[in-house]
């Protein structure tokens, strides 16, 4: 029997990278799965096909997480298609690399709106559904090692990841009385589309890899287990926690 047998799980940014790996592993573990994405219809369809091949129900909702209306639509679609929301994974995010001193206003605002505002409205919509249906629930947000350490070209990104971590801590307090647990994962450097341009520089890629005691950059599938553990009943007494999933990069000072 799978870890998530009989549960329903929603994940934002489920068409690619960490969200996609999480969606597919959740289906493998017995969950029905709804994914949100913003643009890549073919990738969303491919993910749904994998969920169906695992014998689970799935649906996709296209929409921008920065728009609070997308959160309401995603949760409504989940109730209509899957009946309820047991687990919510807030994952969608962007990271346009740019220098600090000439940061364009629109790059700053877009990153805040997608990564932080988007997580806030999505988590609130999912929590309202969990409270209304009863029986508790689990919320996992994808924060980052970047909540704890900086990046020269990530000055509008790292505060959003610290904000997501903080949101899970406060939501854990607000929702504990409803039996809803809220935790975050903090990935290190994971090979996905979000950083393929940045890591195309072989020198930077080698420098990032050299910092990792486990000897390699991460793959999206490395996150699925930790996310789904926190989402599962095996973590029933864990809330307000943050789990680094970075191959040991953070602790490697010297
Ligand atoms: N990769 C890494 O090294 C790390 C990533 N993270 C975090 O992990 C999360 C996932 O990143 P990752 O898997 O690498 O990224 P990817 O670029 O591989 O995937 C991003 C996903 O989010 C979707 N998406 C992007 N913008 C929006 C939006 N405005 N509304 C709805 N969906 C959106 C994309 O949809 P579509 O396919 O349609 O474009 C896609 O499904 C992010 O929050 C990121 O900050 C944290 C630490 C490290
Ligand atoms: C996109 C970056 O490569 C990635 O994003 C994060 O949150 C990590 O800290 C990496 O810098």
Short mmCIF file of C-alpha atoms and ligand atoms in Angstrom, two decimals:
data_model
loop_
_atom_site.label_atom_id
_atom_site.label_comp_id
_atom_site.label_asym_id
_atom_site.label_seq_id
_atom_site.Cartn_x
_atom_site.Cartn_y
_atom_site.Cartn_z
CA UNK A 1 0.00 0.00 0.00
CA UNK A 2 1.31 3.46 -0.96
CA UNK A 3 2.10 6.21 1.49
CA UNK A 4 -0.74 8.41 0.16
CA UNK A 5 -3.39 5.79 -0.61
CA UNK A 6 -6.87 7.38 -0.86
CA UNK A 7 -5.58 10.97 -0.60
CA UNK A 8 -5.88 13.84 -3.02
CA UNK A 9 -2.88 16.09 -3.64
CA UNK A 10 -2.61 19.41 -5.46
CA UNK A 11 0.69 20.90 -6.61
CA UNK A 12 1.34 24.28 -8.22
CA UNK A 13 3.95 24.31 -10.96
CA UNK A 14 3.27 20.61 -11.50
CA UNK A 15 4.15 20.45 -15.18
CA UNK A 16 7.94 20.59 -14.78
CA UNK A 17 10.89 20.15 -12.44
CA UNK A 18 10.27 19.58 -8.74
CA UNK A 19 6.48 19.92 -9.03
CA UNK A 20 6.27 17.33 -11.80
CA UNK A 21 8.45 14.84 -9.91
CA UNK A 22 6.25 15.36 -6.84
CA UNK A 23 3.02 14.88 -8.80
CA UNK A 24 4.18 11.63 -10.37
CA UNK A 25 5.60 10.17 -7.14
CA UNK A 26 2.36 11.11 -5.34
CA UNK A 27 0.40 9.12 -7.91
CA UNK A 28 2.83 6.22 -7.47
CA UNK A 29 2.14 6.43 -3.74
CA UNK A 30 -1.63 6.15 -4.32
CA UNK A 31 -2.86 9.76 -4.50
CA UNK A 32 -5.14 11.38 -7.04
CA UNK A 33 -3.37 14.51 -8.26
CA UNK A 34 -4.24 17.96 -9.56
CA UNK A 35 -1.54 20.09 -11.12
CA UNK A 36 -1.41 23.80 -11.87
CA UNK A 37 0.92 25.33 -14.48
CA UNK A 38 1.18 28.58 -16.42
CA UNK A 39 2.08 27.95 -20.07
CA UNK A 40 3.39 24.59 -21.20
CA UNK A 41 0.27 22.64 -22.21
CA UNK A 42 2.27 19.74 -23.68
CA UNK A 43 4.26 19.28 -20.46
CA UNK A 44 1.07 19.35 -18.38
CA UNK A 45 -0.55 16.76 -20.67
CA UNK A 46 2.54 14.54 -20.41
CA UNK A 47 2.43 14.71 -16.63
CA UNK A 48 -1.28 13.83 -16.61
CA UNK A 49 -0.57 10.86 -18.89
CA UNK A 50 1.99 9.54 -16.38
CA UNK A 51 -0.50 9.95 -13.52
CA UNK A 52 -3.15 8.05 -15.53
CA UNK A 53 -0.63 5.31 -16.38
CA UNK A 54 -0.15 4.82 -12.63
CA UNK A 55 -3.90 4.22 -12.32
CA UNK A 56 -4.74 7.48 -10.54
CA UNK A 57 -7.11 10.31 -11.40
CA UNK A 58 -5.58 13.63 -12.41
CA UNK A 59 -6.47 17.05 -13.77
CA UNK A 60 -4.59 20.19 -14.77
CA UNK A 61 -5.53 23.82 -14.30
CA UNK A 62 -3.69 26.45 -16.33
CA UNK A 63 -3.29 29.79 -14.56
CA UNK A 64 -0.93 32.30 -13.01
CA UNK A 65 -0.44 31.76 -9.27
CA UNK A 66 0.18 35.49 -8.92
CA UNK A 67 -3.55 36.01 -9.54
CA UNK A 68 -5.58 35.10 -6.41
CA UNK A 69 -8.42 34.03 -8.71
CA UNK A 70 -6.23 31.11 -9.92
CA UNK A 71 -6.07 29.82 -6.34
CA UNK A 72 -9.86 29.81 -6.03
CA UNK A 73 -10.23 28.17 -9.45
CA UNK A 74 -7.63 25.47 -8.68
CA UNK A 75 -9.25 24.46 -5.40
CA UNK A 76 -12.77 24.57 -6.90
CA UNK A 77 -11.64 22.37 -9.79
CA UNK A 78 -10.10 19.93 -7.32
CA UNK A 79 -13.33 19.63 -5.35
CA UNK A 80 -15.30 19.16 -8.56
CA UNK A 81 -12.89 16.62 -10.10
CA UNK A 82 -11.44 14.79 -7.08
CA UNK A 83 -13.93 15.51 -4.28
CA UNK A 84 -11.62 17.07 -1.69
CA UNK A 85 -8.13 18.44 -0.96
CA UNK A 86 -6.01 16.47 1.54
CA UNK A 87 -2.52 17.68 0.62
CA UNK A 88 -1.40 20.95 -0.94
CA UNK A 89 2.11 21.52 -2.30
CA UNK A 90 2.91 25.17 -3.03
CA UNK A 91 5.79 24.88 -5.48
CA UNK A 92 5.47 27.23 -8.49
CA UNK A 93 8.27 29.77 -8.64
CA UNK A 94 10.56 31.80 -10.86
CA UNK A 95 14.13 32.99 -10.47
CA UNK A 96 15.23 35.49 -13.12
CA UNK A 97 18.90 36.13 -12.28
CA UNK A 98 19.84 39.85 -12.29
CA UNK A 99 22.36 42.19 -10.64
CA UNK A 100 21.22 44.17 -7.57
CA UNK A 101 22.20 47.73 -8.47
CA UNK A 102 20.06 48.00 -11.61
CA UNK A 103 17.20 45.64 -10.73
CA UNK A 104 14.22 46.48 -12.98
CA UNK A 105 11.03 47.23 -11.05
CA UNK A 106 8.97 44.76 -13.06
CA UNK A 107 11.43 41.88 -12.43
CA UNK A 108 11.34 42.60 -8.71
CA UNK A 109 7.55 42.85 -8.55
CA UNK A 110 6.89 39.81 -10.71
CA UNK A 111 9.17 37.62 -8.59
CA UNK A 112 7.46 38.78 -5.39
CA UNK A 113 4.00 38.24 -6.86
CA UNK A 114 4.65 34.75 -8.22
CA UNK A 115 6.80 33.32 -5.44
CA UNK A 116 5.41 34.95 -2.30
CA UNK A 117 1.96 36.37 -3.05
CA UNK A 118 1.20 33.30 -5.15
CA UNK A 119 2.13 30.95 -2.32
CA UNK A 120 0.08 33.01 0.14
CA UNK A 121 -3.18 32.96 -1.85
CA UNK A 122 -2.79 29.34 -2.90
CA UNK A 123 -2.14 28.16 0.65
CA UNK A 124 -5.04 30.24 1.97
CA UNK A 125 -7.46 28.80 -0.62
CA UNK A 126 -6.35 25.22 0.10
CA UNK A 127 -6.57 25.76 3.86
CA UNK A 128 -10.10 27.15 3.60
CA UNK A 129 -11.15 24.03 1.71
CA UNK A 130 -9.46 21.75 4.27
CA UNK A 131 -11.21 23.56 7.13
CA UNK A 132 -14.59 23.41 5.34
CA UNK A 133 -14.34 19.68 4.55
CA UNK A 134 -12.91 18.73 7.99
CA UNK A 135 -10.43 15.99 8.81
CA UNK A 136 -7.27 18.09 8.75
CA UNK A 137 -4.69 18.16 6.00
CA UNK A 138 -1.08 18.80 5.10
CA UNK A 139 0.54 21.74 3.33
CA UNK A 140 4.13 21.68 2.10
CA UNK A 141 5.74 24.76 0.56
CA UNK A 142 8.87 24.67 -1.57
CA UNK A 143 11.13 27.28 0.01
CA UNK A 144 14.90 27.02 -0.61
CA UNK A 145 18.36 26.91 0.87
CA UNK A 146 18.17 30.50 -0.43
CA UNK A 147 15.93 31.35 2.54
CA UNK A 148 19.06 30.93 4.67
CA UNK A 149 21.92 32.11 2.44
CA UNK A 150 22.24 34.82 -0.21
CA UNK A 151 22.96 35.00 -3.91
CA UNK A 152 24.56 37.98 -5.66
CA UNK A 153 22.16 37.75 -8.63
CA UNK A 154 19.18 36.57 -6.55
CA UNK A 155 18.41 39.66 -4.43
CA UNK A 156 14.71 39.75 -5.40
CA UNK A 157 14.43 35.95 -5.11
CA UNK A 158 16.00 35.02 -1.77
CA UNK A 159 13.58 37.24 0.25
CA UNK A 160 10.64 35.42 -1.38
CA UNK A 161 12.02 32.07 -0.24
CA UNK A 162 12.58 33.37 3.30
CA UNK A 163 9.00 34.65 3.13
CA UNK A 164 7.63 31.26 2.09
CA UNK A 165 9.47 29.62 4.99
CA UNK A 166 8.03 32.23 7.37
CA UNK A 167 4.55 31.77 5.90
CA UNK A 168 4.65 28.06 6.74
CA UNK A 169 5.68 28.83 10.33
CA UNK A 170 2.79 31.27 10.85
CA UNK A 171 0.29 29.11 8.96
CA UNK A 172 1.28 26.17 11.19
CA UNK A 173 0.09 28.20 14.18
CA UNK A 174 -3.06 29.49 12.48
CA UNK A 175 -4.10 26.05 11.20
CA UNK A 176 -2.92 23.68 13.92
CA UNK A 177 -6.30 23.80 15.67
CA UNK A 178 -7.84 22.45 12.45
CA UNK A 179 -5.41 19.53 12.27
CA UNK A 180 -3.66 21.06 9.27
CA UNK A 181 0.14 20.71 9.29
CA UNK A 182 2.33 23.23 7.45
CA UNK A 183 5.98 22.59 6.61
CA UNK A 184 8.54 23.61 4.03
CA UNK A 185 11.35 21.97 2.14
CA UNK A 186 14.52 23.88 1.31
CA UNK A 187 16.08 22.47 -1.84
CA UNK A 188 19.71 23.20 -2.67
CA UNK A 189 20.70 23.38 -6.33
CA UNK A 190 18.43 21.10 -8.33
CA UNK A 191 18.87 20.66 -12.09
CA UNK A 192 15.70 22.06 -13.70
CA UNK A 193 14.68 24.64 -16.30
CA UNK A 194 14.78 27.39 -13.64
CA UNK A 195 18.59 27.37 -13.60
CA UNK A 196 19.61 25.80 -16.91
CA UNK A 197 20.96 29.12 -18.26
CA UNK A 198 22.77 29.96 -15.02
CA UNK A 199 24.36 26.50 -14.84
CA UNK A 200 25.31 26.53 -18.53
CA UNK A 201 28.48 28.25 -17.29
CA UNK A 202 30.71 25.19 -16.63
CA UNK A 203 32.82 27.04 -14.07
CA UNK A 204 29.78 28.01 -11.99
CA UNK A 205 28.29 24.54 -12.28
CA UNK A 206 31.53 22.94 -11.07
CA UNK A 207 31.76 25.44 -8.19
CA UNK A 208 28.19 24.68 -7.07
CA UNK A 209 28.77 20.92 -7.28
CA UNK A 210 32.07 21.13 -5.39
CA UNK A 211 30.27 22.52 -2.35
CA UNK A 212 28.06 19.45 -1.99
CA UNK A 213 29.27 16.66 0.36
CA UNK A 214 27.11 14.10 -1.47
CA UNK A 215 29.07 14.95 -4.60
CA UNK A 216 26.43 16.00 -7.11
CA UNK A 217 23.77 18.60 -7.91
CA UNK A 218 20.21 17.49 -7.17
CA UNK A 219 17.57 16.03 -9.47
CA UNK A 220 13.85 16.92 -9.17
CA UNK A 221 13.15 13.35 -7.97
CA UNK A 222 15.40 13.99 -4.94
CA UNK A 223 12.71 16.35 -3.63
CA UNK A 224 9.66 14.14 -4.14
CA UNK A 225 10.42 11.82 -1.20
CA UNK A 226 11.02 14.57 1.39
CA UNK A 227 7.95 16.55 0.22
CA UNK A 228 5.68 13.51 0.33
CA UNK A 229 7.08 12.34 3.67
CA UNK A 230 6.11 15.73 5.19
CA UNK A 231 2.72 15.45 3.47
CA UNK A 232 2.08 11.95 4.74
CA UNK A 233 0.73 10.63 8.03
CA UNK A 234 4.27 9.40 8.84
CA UNK A 235 4.97 13.06 9.68
CA UNK A 236 1.77 13.46 11.73
CA UNK A 237 3.51 15.33 14.60
CA UNK A 238 5.64 17.56 12.34
CA UNK A 239 4.43 21.11 11.73
CA UNK A 240 6.20 24.44 11.32
CA UNK A 241 9.37 22.61 10.31
CA UNK A 242 11.77 23.21 7.42
CA UNK A 243 13.74 20.38 5.85
CA UNK A 244 16.95 21.14 3.94
CA UNK A 245 17.27 18.86 0.88
CA UNK A 246 20.61 20.02 -0.47
CA UNK A 247 23.08 17.13 -0.40
CA UNK A 248 24.72 18.83 2.57
CA UNK A 249 25.60 22.09 0.77
CA UNK A 250 24.43 24.39 3.60
CA UNK A 251 26.60 22.90 6.33
CA UNK A 252 29.74 22.76 4.18
CA UNK A 253 31.65 25.79 5.42
CA UNK A 254 35.18 24.31 5.38
N1 LIG B 1 15.76 24.19 -9.08
C1 LIG B 1 16.36 24.62 -7.97
O1 LIG B 1 17.60 24.60 -7.84
C2 LIG B 1 15.54 25.09 -6.83
C3 LIG B 1 14.21 25.40 -6.95
N2 LIG B 1 13.52 25.85 -5.84
C4 LIG B 1 12.10 26.18 -5.95
O2 LIG B 1 11.40 25.06 -6.45
C5 LIG B 1 10.21 25.50 -7.10
C6 LIG B 1 10.08 24.78 -8.43
O3 LIG B 1 11.21 25.13 -9.21
P1 LIG B 1 11.78 24.21 -10.39
O4 LIG B 1 11.12 22.90 -10.39
O5 LIG B 1 13.24 24.30 -10.32
O6 LIG B 1 11.30 25.09 -11.65
P2 LIG B 1 10.89 24.72 -13.15
O7 LIG B 1 11.18 25.96 -13.93
O8 LIG B 1 11.47 23.44 -13.59
O9 LIG B 1 9.29 24.53 -13.05
C7 LIG B 1 8.49 25.62 -12.71
C8 LIG B 1 7.05 25.18 -12.69
O10 LIG B 1 6.27 26.29 -12.20
C9 LIG B 1 5.33 26.67 -13.18
N3 LIG B 1 5.14 28.10 -13.09
C10 LIG B 1 6.06 29.09 -13.25
N4 LIG B 1 5.50 30.30 -13.04
C11 LIG B 1 4.22 30.06 -12.73
C12 LIG B 1 3.12 30.90 -12.41
N5 LIG B 1 3.25 32.24 -12.35
N6 LIG B 1 1.92 30.33 -12.17
C13 LIG B 1 1.77 28.99 -12.23
N7 LIG B 1 2.76 28.14 -12.50
C14 LIG B 1 3.98 28.67 -12.75
C15 LIG B 1 5.88 26.19 -14.51
O11 LIG B 1 4.83 26.04 -15.45
P3 LIG B 1 5.13 25.94 -17.05
O12 LIG B 1 5.81 24.60 -17.25
O13 LIG B 1 3.78 26.01 -17.67
O14 LIG B 1 6.01 27.10 -17.39
C16 LIG B 1 6.50 24.86 -14.07
O15 LIG B 1 5.49 23.89 -13.91
C17 LIG B 1 10.33 27.02 -7.21
O16 LIG B 1 9.54 27.62 -6.20
C18 LIG B 1 11.79 27.30 -6.93
O17 LIG B 1 12.00 28.56 -6.36
C19 LIG B 1 14.10 26.01 -4.63
C20 LIG B 1 15.40 25.72 -4.48
C21 LIG B 1 16.24 25.25 -5.55
C1 LIG B 2 17.50 28.80 -9.36
C2 LIG B 2 18.71 28.57 -8.52
O1 LIG B 2 19.63 27.79 -9.20
C3 LIG B 2 18.38 27.83 -7.28
O2 LIG B 2 17.26 28.40 -6.68
C4 LIG B 2 17.37 28.22 -5.39
O3 LIG B 2 16.50 28.49 -4.60
C5 LIG B 2 18.68 27.62 -5.03
O4 LIG B 2 19.26 28.27 -3.98
C6 LIG B 2 19.47 27.77 -6.27
O5 LIG B 2 20.20 28.98 -6.23
#
